[in-house]
CSV table of C-alpha atoms in Angstrom, one decimal:
chain,number,residue,atom,x,y,z
A,1,MET,CA,-26.9,-5.3,-7.1
A,2,PRO,CA,-26.2,-8.8,-6.0
A,3,ARG,CA,-28.8,-10.4,-3.8
A,4,THR,CA,-28.5,-9.5,-0.2
A,5,ALA,CA,-28.6,-11.8,2.7
A,6,THR,CA,-31.8,-12.7,4.5
A,7,ALA,CA,-31.6,-14.0,8.0
A,8,THR,CA,-33.9,-16.9,7.1
A,9,SER,CA,-31.7,-19.6,5.8
A,10,ARG,CA,-32.1,-23.3,5.7
A,11,THR,CA,-29.0,-23.5,8.0
A,12,ALA,CA,-29.8,-20.7,10.4
A,13,SER,CA,-32.3,-22.9,12.2
A,14,LYS,CA,-29.8,-25.6,12.8
A,15,SER,CA,-28.3,-25.9,16.2
A,16,PRO,CA,-24.6,-25.3,16.3
A,17,ALA,CA,-22.4,-28.3,15.9
A,18,LYS,CA,-20.2,-29.0,18.9
A,19,ALA,CA,-16.7,-30.0,18.1
A,20,PRO,CA,-15.9,-33.6,18.8
A,21,SER,CA,-12.4,-34.4,20.0
A,22,ARG,CA,-10.0,-34.4,17.0
A,23,SER,CA,-6.8,-36.2,16.4
A,24,THR,CA,-3.7,-33.9,16.0
A,25,SER,CA,-3.5,-34.8,12.3
A,26,ARG,CA,-6.9,-33.2,11.8
A,27,LYS,CA,-6.0,-29.9,13.6
A,28,ALA,CA,-4.4,-28.6,10.4
A,29,ALA,CA,-7.7,-28.7,8.5
A,30,LYS,CA,-9.1,-25.3,7.4
A,31,THR,CA,-11.7,-23.8,9.7
A,32,VAL,CA,-14.5,-21.3,8.9
A,33,LEU,CA,-12.3,-18.7,10.6
A,34,ASP,CA,-9.5,-19.4,8.1
A,35,MET,CA,-12.0,-19.1,5.3
A,36,LEU,CA,-13.4,-15.8,6.5
A,37,ALA,CA,-9.9,-14.4,7.2
A,38,ASP,CA,-8.9,-15.3,3.6
A,39,ASP,CA,-11.9,-13.4,2.4
A,40,HIS,CA,-10.8,-10.4,4.6
A,41,LYS,CA,-7.4,-10.4,3.0
A,42,LYS,CA,-8.8,-10.6,-0.5
A,43,VAL,CA,-11.0,-7.6,-0.1
A,44,GLN,CA,-8.4,-5.6,1.8
A,45,LYS,CA,-6.1,-6.2,-1.2
A,46,MET,CA,-8.8,-4.9,-3.6
A,47,PHE,CA,-9.3,-1.7,-1.5
A,48,ARG,CA,-5.5,-1.1,-1.6
A,49,GLN,CA,-5.5,-1.7,-5.4
A,50,PHE,CA,-8.3,0.8,-5.8
A,51,GLU,CA,-6.2,3.5,-4.0
A,52,LYS,CA,-3.6,3.2,-6.7
A,53,MET,CA,-6.0,3.5,-9.7
A,54,ARG,CA,-6.3,6.7,-11.5
A,55,ASP,CA,-8.1,7.2,-14.8
A,56,ASP,CA,-8.9,3.7,-16.0
A,57,MET,CA,-12.6,3.8,-15.4
A,58,ALA,CA,-13.2,0.3,-16.8
A,59,ALA,CA,-10.7,-1.3,-14.5
A,60,LYS,CA,-12.1,0.7,-11.5
A,61,GLN,CA,-15.6,-0.5,-12.2
A,62,GLU,CA,-14.5,-4.1,-12.6
A,63,LEU,CA,-12.6,-4.0,-9.3
A,64,VAL,CA,-15.5,-2.3,-7.5
A,65,GLU,CA,-18.0,-4.8,-8.9
A,66,LYS,CA,-15.8,-7.8,-7.9
A,67,CYS,CA,-15.1,-6.4,-4.4
A,68,CYS,CA,-18.8,-5.7,-3.8
A,69,ALA,CA,-19.7,-9.2,-5.0
A,70,GLU,CA,-17.1,-10.7,-2.7
A,71,LEU,CA,-18.4,-8.6,0.2
A,72,THR,CA,-22.0,-9.6,-0.5
A,73,VAL,CA,-21.2,-13.3,-0.5
A,74,HIS,CA,-19.0,-12.9,2.6
A,75,ALA,CA,-21.7,-11.0,4.6
A,76,GLN,CA,-24.4,-13.5,3.6
A,77,LEU,CA,-22.2,-16.5,4.7
A,78,GLU,CA,-21.7,-14.8,8.1
A,79,GLU,CA,-25.3,-14.0,8.5
A,80,GLU,CA,-26.6,-17.4,7.4
A,81,LEU,CA,-24.1,-19.7,9.0
A,82,PHE,CA,-21.5,-18.1,11.3
A,83,TYR,CA,-23.4,-15.6,13.3
A,84,PRO,CA,-26.4,-17.9,14.1
A,85,ALA,CA,-24.1,-20.6,15.4
A,86,LEU,CA,-22.2,-18.1,17.5
A,87,ARG,CA,-25.4,-16.5,18.8
A,88,ASP,CA,-26.3,-19.8,20.5
A,89,SER,CA,-22.8,-20.3,21.8
A,90,ILE,CA,-21.5,-17.0,23.2
A,91,LYS,CA,-22.8,-14.7,25.9
A,92,GLN,CA,-21.7,-11.4,24.3
A,93,VAL,CA,-24.3,-11.2,21.5
A,94,ASP,CA,-23.9,-7.4,21.4
A,95,LEU,CA,-20.8,-8.0,19.2
A,96,LEU,CA,-22.9,-9.9,16.7
A,97,LEU,CA,-25.5,-7.1,16.7
A,98,GLU,CA,-22.8,-4.5,16.0
A,99,ALA,CA,-21.5,-6.7,13.2
A,100,GLN,CA,-25.0,-6.9,11.7
A,101,VAL,CA,-25.2,-3.1,11.8
A,102,GLU,CA,-21.8,-2.9,10.1
A,103,HIS,CA,-23.0,-5.3,7.4
A,104,ASP,CA,-26.2,-3.2,6.9
A,105,SER,CA,-24.0,-0.1,6.4
A,106,ALA,CA,-21.8,-1.9,3.9
A,107,LYS,CA,-24.8,-3.2,2.0
A,108,GLN,CA,-26.2,0.3,1.7
A,109,LEU,CA,-23.0,1.6,0.2
A,110,ILE,CA,-22.8,-1.4,-2.1
A,111,GLU,CA,-26.3,-0.7,-3.3
A,112,GLU,CA,-25.5,2.9,-3.9
A,113,LEU,CA,-22.3,2.0,-5.8
A,114,SER,CA,-24.3,-0.4,-8.0
A,115,SER,CA,-26.3,2.5,-9.4
A,116,MET,CA,-23.3,4.6,-10.1
A,117,ARG,CA,-20.6,4.9,-12.7
A,118,PRO,CA,-16.9,5.3,-12.0
A,119,ASP,CA,-17.0,8.8,-13.4
A,120,ASP,CA,-19.7,9.9,-10.9
A,121,GLU,CA,-18.5,12.5,-8.5
A,122,LEU,CA,-19.0,10.4,-5.3
A,123,TYR,CA,-18.0,7.0,-6.7
A,124,ASP,CA,-14.4,7.0,-5.4
A,125,ALA,CA,-15.5,8.5,-2.1
A,126,LYS,CA,-18.2,5.9,-1.5
A,127,PHE,CA,-15.9,3.0,-2.3
A,128,THR,CA,-13.2,4.5,-0.1
A,129,VAL,CA,-15.7,4.9,2.8
A,130,LEU,CA,-16.8,1.3,2.2
A,131,GLY,CA,-13.2,0.2,2.6
A,132,GLU,CA,-12.9,2.1,5.9
A,133,TYR,CA,-16.1,0.4,7.2
A,134,VAL,CA,-14.9,-3.0,6.1
A,135,LYS,CA,-11.4,-2.4,7.7
A,136,HIS,CA,-13.0,-1.5,11.0
A,137,HIS,CA,-15.4,-4.5,10.8
A,138,ILE,CA,-12.5,-6.9,10.0
A,139,GLU,CA,-10.5,-5.6,12.9
A,140,GLU,CA,-13.3,-6.1,15.4
A,141,GLU,CA,-14.3,-9.5,14.0
A,142,GLU,CA,-10.8,-10.9,14.0
A,143,LYS,CA,-9.8,-9.5,17.4
A,144,GLN,CA,-13.1,-10.0,19.3
A,145,ILE,CA,-15.4,-12.4,17.5
A,146,PHE,CA,-13.0,-15.0,16.2
A,147,PRO,CA,-11.4,-15.7,19.6
A,148,LYS,CA,-14.9,-16.2,21.1
A,149,ALA,CA,-15.7,-18.5,18.3
A,150,LYS,CA,-12.6,-20.6,19.0
A,151,ARG,CA,-13.6,-20.9,22.6
A,152,ALA,CA,-17.2,-21.7,21.9
A,153,GLY,CA,-16.7,-25.3,21.1
A,154,LEU,CA,-18.2,-25.1,17.6
A,155,ASP,CA,-17.1,-27.5,14.9
A,156,LEU,CA,-15.3,-24.8,12.9
A,157,GLU,CA,-14.0,-27.3,10.4
A,158,ALA,CA,-17.4,-28.7,9.5
A,159,MET,CA,-18.7,-25.1,9.4
A,160,ALA,CA,-16.0,-24.3,6.8
A,161,GLU,CA,-17.1,-27.2,4.6
A,162,GLU,CA,-20.7,-26.0,4.8
A,163,ALA,CA,-19.7,-22.4,4.2
A,164,GLN,CA,-17.6,-23.3,1.2
A,165,GLU,CA,-20.5,-25.2,-0.3
A,166,ARG,CA,-22.8,-22.3,0.2
A,167,LYS,CA,-20.3,-19.8,-1.1
A,168,LEU,CA,-20.0,-21.7,-4.4
A,169,GLU,CA,-23.8,-21.8,-4.6
A,170,MET,CA,-24.0,-18.0,-4.1
A,171,GLN,CA,-21.2,-17.3,-6.6
A,172,GLU,CA,-23.1,-19.4,-9.2
A,173,GLU,CA,-26.3,-17.6,-8.5
A,174,MET,CA,-24.6,-14.2,-8.9
A,175,GLY,CA,-22.8,-15.3,-12.1
A,176,ILE,CA,-19.3,-14.9,-10.7
A,177,ALA,CA,-16.5,-17.3,-11.0
A,178,PRO,CA,-15.2,-18.8,-7.7
A,179,GLU,CA,-11.7,-17.8,-6.6
A,180,GLN,CA,-10.7,-16.2,-9.9
A,181,LYS,CA,-7.4,-14.4,-10.3
A,182,THR,CA,-8.1,-12.7,-13.6
A,183,ARG,CA,-11.0,-11.0,-15.3
A,184,THR,CA,-13.8,-13.4,-16.0
A,185,ARG,CA,-16.0,-13.6,-19.0
A,186,ALA,CA,-19.0,-13.2,-16.6
A,187,SER,CA,-17.7,-9.9,-15.3
A,188,ALA,CA,-17.0,-8.7,-18.8
A,189,ARG,CA,-20.6,-9.6,-19.8
A,190,ARG,CA,-22.5,-8.2,-16.8
A,191,SER,CA,-22.5,-4.8,-15.3
A,192,ILE,CA,-24.0,-3.7,-12.0
A,193,HIS,CA,-25.5,-0.6,-13.7
């Protein structure tokens, strides 16, 4: 299984960056919320693709491995960078605690999937349930946490730059190609089994 997040990151101890006033030309820059929402769309698409798959076990396994790797990186980014900054900037930390529990549930299913094969009886069911958990988590995050992050006064653009840098590091550590559209040589070589 890909390495899981630990709450002790070199960035978790940093105090959150407050947003300086920005010119209107800079408003179009990508924020960490845009980056996280892009990740959400990407994995939701993978879950929809999985629903249409039938007997191609190799394709199923490849998709599950890729999705689980994306989810692992995404959760770790949130736990290392996004949630710690928010914790210091919003009053409703219960939302972040719930998000952490949701991450923990997803990590458990990812770990279980990593020790299974696509022809195992519960493989499809576990990945489907993971998709349901992730969908619920995304809805809460985008409807409740993201708006609070926008109002918190954090420098979401600078956080996006830091998150993108960290994301590339984690992808390299895990041996996955960043932002790939097709099957990579790395995924063909490695298996989570």
